[in-house]
Coordinates of C-alpha atoms in Angstrom, one line a residue:
H1 CA 35.3 -80.6 24.1
A2 CA 36.9 -83.9 25.1
T3 CA 39.9 -82.4 26.8
S4 CA 38.2 -79.7 28.8
L5 CA 35.3 -81.9 29.8
S6 CA 37.7 -84.5 31.1
R7 CA 38.5 -82.0 33.9
F8 CA 35.0 -82.5 35.1
P9 CA 34.5 -85.9 36.9
A10 CA 32.3 -88.0 34.6
S11 CA 31.4 -90.2 37.5
S12 CA 29.4 -87.5 39.3
S13 CA 26.1 -89.0 40.2
S14 CA 24.1 -85.9 39.4
S15 CA 26.0 -83.4 37.3
L16 CA 29.3 -81.9 36.5
R17 CA 31.0 -80.8 39.7
S18 CA 32.7 -77.6 38.7
A19 CA 33.5 -75.3 35.8
R20 CA 35.6 -73.0 37.9
G21 CA 38.6 -71.5 36.2
C22 CA 37.3 -72.1 32.7
E23 CA 36.4 -68.6 31.7
H24 CA 36.1 -68.2 28.0
P25 CA 36.3 -65.0 25.9
G26 CA 32.8 -63.6 25.3
S27 CA 31.3 -65.6 28.2
P28 CA 29.7 -63.3 30.7
L29 CA 29.2 -66.0 33.3
V30 CA 31.3 -68.8 34.7
A31 CA 29.6 -71.7 36.4
S32 CA 30.9 -72.5 39.9
S33 CA 28.8 -75.5 40.6
M34 CA 26.3 -77.8 38.9
R35 CA 25.5 -80.0 41.9
T36 CA 22.5 -77.8 42.8
R37 CA 21.0 -74.7 41.2
S38 CA 22.1 -76.2 38.0
R39 CA 20.1 -74.1 35.6
R40 CA 22.3 -71.1 35.9
A41 CA 25.4 -73.3 35.5
A42 CA 24.1 -75.1 32.5
V43 CA 23.3 -71.9 30.7
S44 CA 26.8 -70.6 31.6
L45 CA 28.3 -73.7 30.1
L46 CA 26.3 -73.3 26.9
G47 CA 27.9 -69.8 26.7
L48 CA 31.3 -71.3 27.4
I49 CA 31.3 -73.9 24.7
G50 CA 29.0 -72.0 22.3
G51 CA 25.8 -73.0 20.7
A52 CA 27.6 -74.8 17.9
H53 CA 29.0 -77.4 20.3
A54 CA 25.8 -77.8 22.3
T55 CA 24.5 -79.7 19.3
S56 CA 27.4 -82.1 19.5
L57 CA 25.7 -83.5 22.6
S58 CA 23.1 -85.1 20.4
H59 CA 24.6 -85.2 17.0
F60 CA 28.2 -86.4 17.6
R61 CA 29.6 -89.2 19.7
T62 CA 33.1 -90.4 20.2
P63 CA 34.9 -87.8 17.9
V64 CA 33.7 -85.0 20.3
F65 CA 33.7 -86.5 23.8
A66 CA 36.5 -88.5 25.4
A67 CA 34.0 -90.7 27.1
A68 CA 30.3 -91.5 26.8
G69 CA 30.1 -90.9 30.6
A70 CA 31.0 -87.2 30.1
R71 CA 28.3 -86.9 27.4
R72 CA 25.6 -88.6 29.6
C73 CA 26.7 -86.4 32.5
M74 CA 26.3 -83.3 30.4
Q75 CA 22.9 -84.4 29.2
R76 CA 21.7 -85.0 32.8
S77 CA 22.9 -81.5 33.7
F78 CA 21.0 -80.0 30.8
R79 CA 17.9 -81.9 31.6
A80 CA 18.1 -80.9 35.2
A81 CA 18.7 -77.3 34.2
A82 CA 15.9 -77.0 31.7
P83 CA 13.0 -74.7 32.9
A84 CA 9.6 -76.2 33.0
E85 CA 8.4 -74.6 29.8
A86 CA 11.3 -76.2 27.9
A87 CA 9.6 -79.6 28.1
A88 CA 7.9 -78.8 24.7
P89 CA 10.5 -78.4 21.9
P90 CA 10.6 -74.8 20.5
A91 CA 9.3 -74.3 17.0
A92 CA 12.8 -73.7 15.6
G93 CA 14.5 -76.3 17.7
A94 CA 15.4 -79.9 17.6
S95 CA 15.0 -82.7 20.2
K96 CA 17.2 -85.8 20.6
G97 CA 17.4 -88.2 23.5
G98 CA 15.1 -86.0 25.6
V99 CA 17.3 -82.9 25.3
A100 CA 15.5 -79.9 23.8
Y101 CA 17.7 -77.6 21.8
D102 CA 16.9 -74.3 20.2
L103 CA 18.7 -73.8 16.9
A104 CA 18.5 -70.1 17.3
I105 CA 21.3 -70.4 19.8
E106 CA 23.6 -71.0 16.8
A107 CA 22.9 -67.7 15.1
K108 CA 23.0 -65.8 18.4
W109 CA 26.4 -66.9 19.5
Q110 CA 28.0 -66.9 16.1
A111 CA 26.9 -63.3 15.6
H112 CA 28.2 -62.5 19.1
W113 CA 31.6 -64.0 18.3
E114 CA 31.9 -62.2 15.0
A115 CA 30.8 -58.8 16.5
H116 CA 33.3 -59.1 19.4
R117 CA 36.1 -60.7 17.4
T118 CA 36.1 -63.4 20.1
F119 CA 38.5 -65.8 18.3
A120 CA 40.8 -63.2 16.8
T121 CA 44.4 -64.0 17.5
R122 CA 45.9 -61.8 20.2
R123 CA 49.4 -61.8 21.5
R124 CA 49.7 -60.8 25.2
E125 CA 53.1 -60.4 26.7
G126 CA 54.1 -63.2 29.0
K127 CA 51.3 -65.6 28.0
Q128 CA 52.0 -69.0 26.6
K129 CA 50.8 -69.7 23.0
K130 CA 49.4 -72.5 20.9
Y131 CA 49.1 -72.9 17.2
V132 CA 46.2 -75.2 16.3
L133 CA 46.4 -75.9 12.5
D134 CA 43.9 -77.9 10.4
M135 CA 44.8 -79.5 7.1
F136 CA 43.3 -77.0 4.6
P137 CA 40.5 -78.5 2.5
Y138 CA 40.4 -78.5 -1.3
P139 CA 37.3 -76.3 -2.1
S140 CA 35.5 -78.6 -4.5
G141 CA 32.2 -77.8 -6.2
A142 CA 30.5 -80.5 -4.0
G143 CA 31.1 -78.6 -0.8
L144 CA 31.9 -80.1 2.6
H145 CA 31.6 -83.8 3.2
V146 CA 31.1 -85.4 6.6
G147 CA 34.8 -86.1 7.1
H148 CA 35.6 -82.4 7.2
P149 CA 33.6 -81.4 10.3
E150 CA 34.6 -84.6 12.0
G151 CA 38.3 -83.7 11.9
Y152 CA 37.7 -80.0 12.4
T153 CA 35.6 -80.7 15.6
A154 CA 38.6 -82.4 17.2
S155 CA 41.0 -79.6 16.5
D156 CA 38.4 -77.0 17.5
I157 CA 38.1 -78.8 20.8
M158 CA 41.8 -78.3 21.4
A159 CA 41.7 -74.6 20.4
R160 CA 38.9 -73.9 22.8
Y161 CA 40.5 -75.9 25.5
W162 CA 43.7 -73.9 25.3
R163 CA 41.9 -70.6 25.3
M164 CA 40.1 -71.7 28.4
R165 CA 43.6 -72.3 29.9
D166 CA 44.4 -68.7 29.1
Y167 CA 46.8 -69.4 26.3
D168 CA 47.1 -67.2 23.2
V169 CA 45.7 -69.4 20.4
L170 CA 46.2 -69.1 16.7
H171 CA 43.5 -71.2 15.0
P172 CA 43.3 -70.3 11.3
M173 CA 41.5 -71.8 8.3
G174 CA 42.5 -71.7 4.6
W175 CA 42.1 -73.4 1.3
D176 CA 44.4 -75.8 -0.6
S177 CA 42.9 -74.4 -3.7
F178 CA 45.1 -75.5 -6.6
G179 CA 43.6 -78.7 -8.1
L180 CA 42.7 -80.7 -11.2
P181 CA 38.9 -80.3 -10.8
A182 CA 39.1 -76.6 -11.3
E183 CA 41.4 -77.0 -14.3
Q184 CA 39.2 -79.7 -15.9
H185 CA 36.1 -77.6 -15.3
A186 CA 37.8 -74.6 -17.0
M187 CA 38.6 -76.7 -20.0
N188 CA 35.1 -78.2 -20.2
T189 CA 33.2 -75.0 -19.8
G190 CA 35.6 -72.2 -20.7
T191 CA 35.2 -70.7 -17.2
H192 CA 38.4 -69.3 -15.7
P193 CA 39.5 -71.5 -12.8
E194 CA 39.9 -68.4 -10.6
V195 CA 36.2 -67.7 -10.9
T196 CA 35.2 -71.3 -10.0
T197 CA 37.7 -71.5 -7.2
K198 CA 36.5 -68.3 -5.5
E199 CA 32.8 -69.4 -5.8
N200 CA 33.7 -72.8 -4.2
I201 CA 35.7 -71.1 -1.4
A202 CA 32.7 -68.8 -0.6
N203 CA 30.5 -71.9 -0.3
F204 CA 33.0 -73.8 1.9
K205 CA 33.4 -70.8 4.1
R206 CA 29.6 -70.4 4.5
Q207 CA 29.3 -74.0 5.5
L208 CA 32.2 -73.9 8.0
R209 CA 31.0 -70.7 9.6
S210 CA 27.5 -72.2 10.1
L211 CA 29.1 -75.0 12.1
G212 CA 30.5 -72.4 14.6
F213 CA 34.1 -73.4 14.6
S214 CA 36.4 -71.0 16.5
Y215 CA 38.6 -70.0 13.6
D216 CA 40.3 -66.6 13.3
W217 CA 38.9 -65.7 9.9
E218 CA 41.1 -62.6 9.8
R219 CA 44.0 -65.1 9.1
E220 CA 42.3 -66.8 6.2
L221 CA 44.4 -67.6 3.1
A222 CA 44.3 -69.6 -0.1
T223 CA 47.2 -71.3 -1.7
T224 CA 46.2 -69.6 -4.9
D225 CA 46.6 -66.1 -3.4
V226 CA 49.4 -64.2 -5.1
G227 CA 50.8 -63.3 -1.7
Y228 CA 51.0 -67.0 -0.8
V229 CA 52.5 -68.2 -4.1
K230 CA 55.2 -65.6 -3.8
W231 CA 56.5 -67.3 -0.7
T232 CA 56.3 -70.8 -2.2
Q233 CA 58.5 -69.5 -5.0
W234 CA 60.8 -67.9 -2.5
I235 CA 61.2 -71.2 -0.7
F236 CA 61.9 -73.0 -4.0
L237 CA 64.6 -70.5 -4.8
K238 CA 66.3 -71.0 -1.4
L239 CA 66.3 -74.8 -2.0
F240 CA 67.7 -74.2 -5.4
E241 CA 70.5 -72.0 -4.0
Q242 CA 71.4 -74.7 -1.5
G243 CA 71.6 -77.4 -4.3
L244 CA 68.5 -79.1 -3.0
A245 CA 66.4 -78.5 -6.1
F246 CA 67.6 -79.9 -9.4
Q247 CA 66.3 -81.4 -12.7
D248 CA 66.3 -85.1 -13.3
E249 CA 64.5 -87.6 -15.4
K250 CA 62.2 -89.7 -13.2
P251 CA 59.3 -92.2 -13.9
V252 CA 55.9 -90.6 -13.3
N253 CA 52.3 -91.5 -13.6
W254 CA 51.4 -89.6 -16.9
C255 CA 47.7 -89.1 -17.8
A256 CA 47.4 -87.9 -21.4
G257 CA 43.7 -87.4 -21.0
L258 CA 44.2 -84.9 -18.2
G259 CA 47.5 -83.6 -19.5
T260 CA 49.2 -83.9 -16.2
V261 CA 51.1 -86.2 -13.7
L262 CA 49.1 -88.0 -11.1
A263 CA 49.9 -89.1 -7.6
N264 CA 49.6 -92.8 -6.8
E265 CA 46.4 -92.2 -4.8
E266 CA 44.7 -90.6 -7.9
I267 CA 44.9 -93.8 -9.9
I268 CA 42.5 -96.7 -9.7
D269 CA 43.1 -99.9 -11.7
G270 CA 45.3 -98.1 -14.2
L271 CA 42.8 -95.3 -14.7
S272 CA 42.7 -91.7 -13.4
E273 CA 40.3 -91.3 -10.5
R274 CA 38.9 -88.2 -12.2
G275 CA 37.6 -88.9 -15.7
G276 CA 38.7 -92.6 -15.9
F277 CA 41.5 -91.8 -18.4
P278 CA 44.4 -94.3 -19.0
V279 CA 47.5 -93.7 -17.0
E280 CA 51.0 -94.9 -17.9
R281 CA 54.4 -94.8 -16.3
K282 CA 56.9 -92.9 -18.4
P283 CA 60.1 -91.0 -17.7
L284 CA 59.7 -87.3 -17.5
R285 CA 62.3 -84.5 -16.9
Q286 CA 61.2 -82.6 -13.9
W287 CA 62.3 -80.6 -10.9
V288 CA 63.2 -82.8 -7.9
L289 CA 63.8 -81.9 -4.3
K290 CA 66.8 -83.7 -2.7
I291 CA 65.0 -84.9 0.4
T292 CA 67.7 -87.6 0.9
A293 CA 70.2 -84.8 1.9
L294 CA 67.9 -84.1 4.9
A295 CA 67.0 -87.6 5.7
D296 CA 69.2 -87.9 8.8
R297 CA 67.9 -84.6 10.2
L298 CA 64.3 -85.4 9.4
A299 CA 64.5 -88.8 11.1
A300 CA 66.3 -87.5 14.1
E301 CA 63.8 -84.7 14.7
L302 CA 60.9 -87.2 15.0
D303 CA 62.4 -88.3 18.3
G304 CA 60.6 -86.8 21.2
L305 CA 57.4 -85.8 19.3
D306 CA 54.2 -86.7 21.1
W307 CA 52.5 -88.2 18.0
P308 CA 50.6 -91.5 17.6
E309 CA 52.9 -94.4 16.7
G310 CA 51.1 -95.0 13.4
T311 CA 51.8 -91.4 12.4
M312 CA 55.5 -91.8 13.4
T313 CA 55.7 -95.0 11.3
M314 CA 54.3 -93.3 8.3
Q315 CA 56.6 -90.4 8.6
R316 CA 59.7 -92.6 8.9
S317 CA 58.5 -94.6 5.9
W318 CA 58.0 -91.3 3.9
I319 CA 61.5 -90.1 4.8
G320 CA 62.7 -93.5 3.7
R321 CA 66.0 -93.5 5.5
S322 CA 67.7 -96.9 5.7
E323 CA 71.2 -98.2 6.4
G324 CA 72.7 -100.9 4.3
A325 CA 75.2 -101.6 1.5
E326 CA 75.3 -101.3 -2.2
I327 CA 76.5 -104.4 -4.0
A328 CA 77.6 -104.5 -7.7
F329 CA 76.9 -107.5 -9.9
A330 CA 78.9 -107.5 -13.1
T331 CA 77.0 -108.3 -16.2
E332 CA 78.4 -111.2 -18.4
G333 CA 78.4 -109.1 -21.5
G334 CA 80.7 -106.5 -20.0
G335 CA 78.1 -103.8 -19.8
E336 CA 77.2 -101.6 -16.8
D337 CA 77.0 -103.3 -13.5
V338 CA 73.7 -104.0 -11.9
R339 CA 73.9 -102.3 -8.5
V340 CA 71.7 -103.5 -5.6
F341 CA 71.1 -101.7 -2.3
T342 CA 70.3 -104.0 0.6
T343 CA 69.9 -103.7 4.3
R344 CA 70.8 -107.3 4.7
A345 CA 74.2 -107.7 3.1
D346 CA 74.6 -110.9 5.2
T347 CA 72.2 -112.7 2.9
L348 CA 74.4 -112.2 -0.1
M349 CA 75.7 -115.8 0.0
G350 CA 72.1 -117.0 -0.3
A351 CA 71.3 -115.0 -3.4
T352 CA 70.1 -117.1 -6.4
Y353 CA 68.9 -114.4 -8.8
V354 CA 68.9 -110.6 -9.3
V355 CA 65.7 -108.7 -10.1
V356 CA 65.4 -105.2 -11.7
A357 CA 62.5 -102.9 -12.1
P358 CA 60.7 -102.5 -15.5
E359 CA 62.1 -98.9 -15.5
H360 CA 65.7 -100.1 -15.0
P361 CA 68.1 -99.4 -18.0
L362 CA 68.9 -103.1 -18.3
A363 CA 65.2 -103.9 -18.7
R364 CA 64.7 -101.2 -21.2
R365 CA 67.6 -102.4 -23.3
V366 CA 66.5 -106.0 -23.2
G367 CA 62.9 -104.9 -24.1
E368 CA 64.1 -103.5 -27.4
S369 CA 64.8 -107.0 -28.7
D370 CA 62.7 -109.2 -26.4
S371 CA 58.9 -109.0 -27.1
A372 CA 58.0 -110.7 -23.8
V373 CA 60.0 -108.2 -21.7
A374 CA 58.6 -105.4 -23.8
K375 CA 55.0 -106.5 -23.3
Y376 CA 55.6 -106.9 -19.5
I377 CA 57.1 -103.3 -19.4
A378 CA 54.0 -102.0 -21.2
E379 CA 51.6 -103.8 -18.8
T380 CA 53.5 -102.4 -15.8
A381 CA 53.3 -98.9 -17.2
S382 CA 49.5 -98.8 -16.4
K383 CA 50.1 -99.6 -12.7
S384 CA 50.9 -97.1 -10.0
D385 CA 53.8 -97.6 -7.5
L386 CA 51.1 -98.2 -4.9
D387 CA 49.4 -100.9 -6.9
R388 CA 52.7 -102.6 -7.6
T389 CA 53.9 -102.7 -4.0
S390 CA 50.6 -103.6 -2.4
A391 CA 49.7 -106.5 -4.8
K392 CA 49.8 -109.8 -3.0
A393 CA 50.6 -111.8 -6.2
K394 CA 54.1 -111.0 -7.5
S395 CA 54.9 -111.3 -11.2
G396 CA 58.0 -111.1 -13.4
V397 CA 59.6 -112.3 -16.6
P398 CA 63.2 -113.6 -17.3
A399 CA 65.4 -110.9 -18.8
G400 CA 67.5 -113.6 -20.6
E401 CA 70.7 -112.2 -19.1
S402 CA 73.0 -113.2 -16.3
V403 CA 75.2 -111.4 -13.8
V404 CA 78.2 -112.7 -11.8
H405 CA 78.0 -113.2 -8.0
P406 CA 80.7 -110.9 -6.5
L407 CA 81.9 -113.6 -4.0
T408 CA 81.4 -117.0 -5.6
G409 CA 81.6 -116.1 -9.3
E410 CA 78.4 -118.0 -9.9
R411 CA 76.1 -117.0 -12.8
L412 CA 72.8 -115.6 -11.5
P413 CA 69.8 -115.1 -13.8
V414 CA 68.3 -111.6 -14.1
W415 CA 64.5 -111.1 -13.8
V416 CA 62.3 -108.1 -14.5
A417 CA 59.6 -107.7 -11.8
D418 CA 57.1 -105.0 -11.1
Y419 CA 57.4 -105.2 -7.3
V420 CA 60.7 -103.5 -7.7
I421 CA 60.3 -99.7 -8.1
G422 CA 62.7 -97.9 -10.3
S423 CA 62.7 -94.7 -8.2
H424 CA 63.5 -96.6 -5.0
G425 CA 67.1 -97.3 -4.2
T426 CA 68.9 -98.4 -7.3
G427 CA 65.9 -100.0 -9.0
G428 CA 67.5 -103.5 -8.5
G429 CA 67.5 -106.2 -5.8
M430 CA 68.8 -109.6 -5.0
A431 CA 66.7 -112.6 -3.9
G432 CA 67.0 -116.2 -2.9
A433 CA 64.9 -119.2 -1.8
A434 CA 63.2 -118.6 1.5

């Protein structure tokens, strides 16, 4: 409850000064002061934030509270508020840092919230609204890991804060339930993936509910639901009608062992993260979304967003919009020009060679008769784009061909190098001595 607690001065010498104006659905009592008579106020605050988040006082640190001062202040209040008999921890409770906590509070308040539909989304005329959305987890057979509740605690803080501010809040949970693990399990055991997925979802839901997050479970969905897939198909058709979805041959990370294409993040040292199968880069005809047509709009609409700078940088990098010039280098044999996109056309006079990606048509053509180039292309095929661009050591082989400098007429050698990515720009670049 970082945000809401920041409204209470953490510098108070004895306790939180006031909880006035923070009424919460399902809370029968609102604390007016904790300076004195703090037992009643502390009990009220427990009702406000719910049993699930009372535990965060002892089990969580910085992800939950904006400052350690606020946490210490809360703990002082709870210690001051505890009745004399609370000095001995209850049988079903836990104690940490001198704070006695009865775990039965969890079940009591969670049952209360469910019975009274406390966190159900309501729309009241004239009230402001907030949509607090978490990234849906993939329901694996392993269940939740510690990273799940860490992130979900932060968003739950915000959902509860806005409810306390009398906003109408939509805070749903769902499941990103399409995935390779379920498919692999189905192939290995003969169990239909729908069965495994539903079992895993039930386990994830049980775990999340036990943590007491304020989700509106009436809005739960899974990306494998027929009703959800219907709309993903509808969106695709709209993109297709606008000419934004088309088929093209693009290099992909193909894993024959899994029988599918993998993302860069699913490959470790040329092997699939799941199963350890070899992965190779190969061209594959597939559906492509023409994101480039929306690049200007996507980039422009980032302006004004109150997002961390690191997130903004990643978004701009993903959009990939850049301004520059495309320069054509004629091949000496009279074949197709090697076209290079550059944001620094002013460096053209310093170019001393041209480099193409292993996926480039010129590299493929040369590889048919040059064993060194063919071997290099094969070695590169086992690396993901991420591995190639992040590697500190750069490598390459001469293609044995030359191109003509468009201004000076000078012959420039062509190299094949894996740090150039075939799907980025034109798949070619120019370079010179630093």
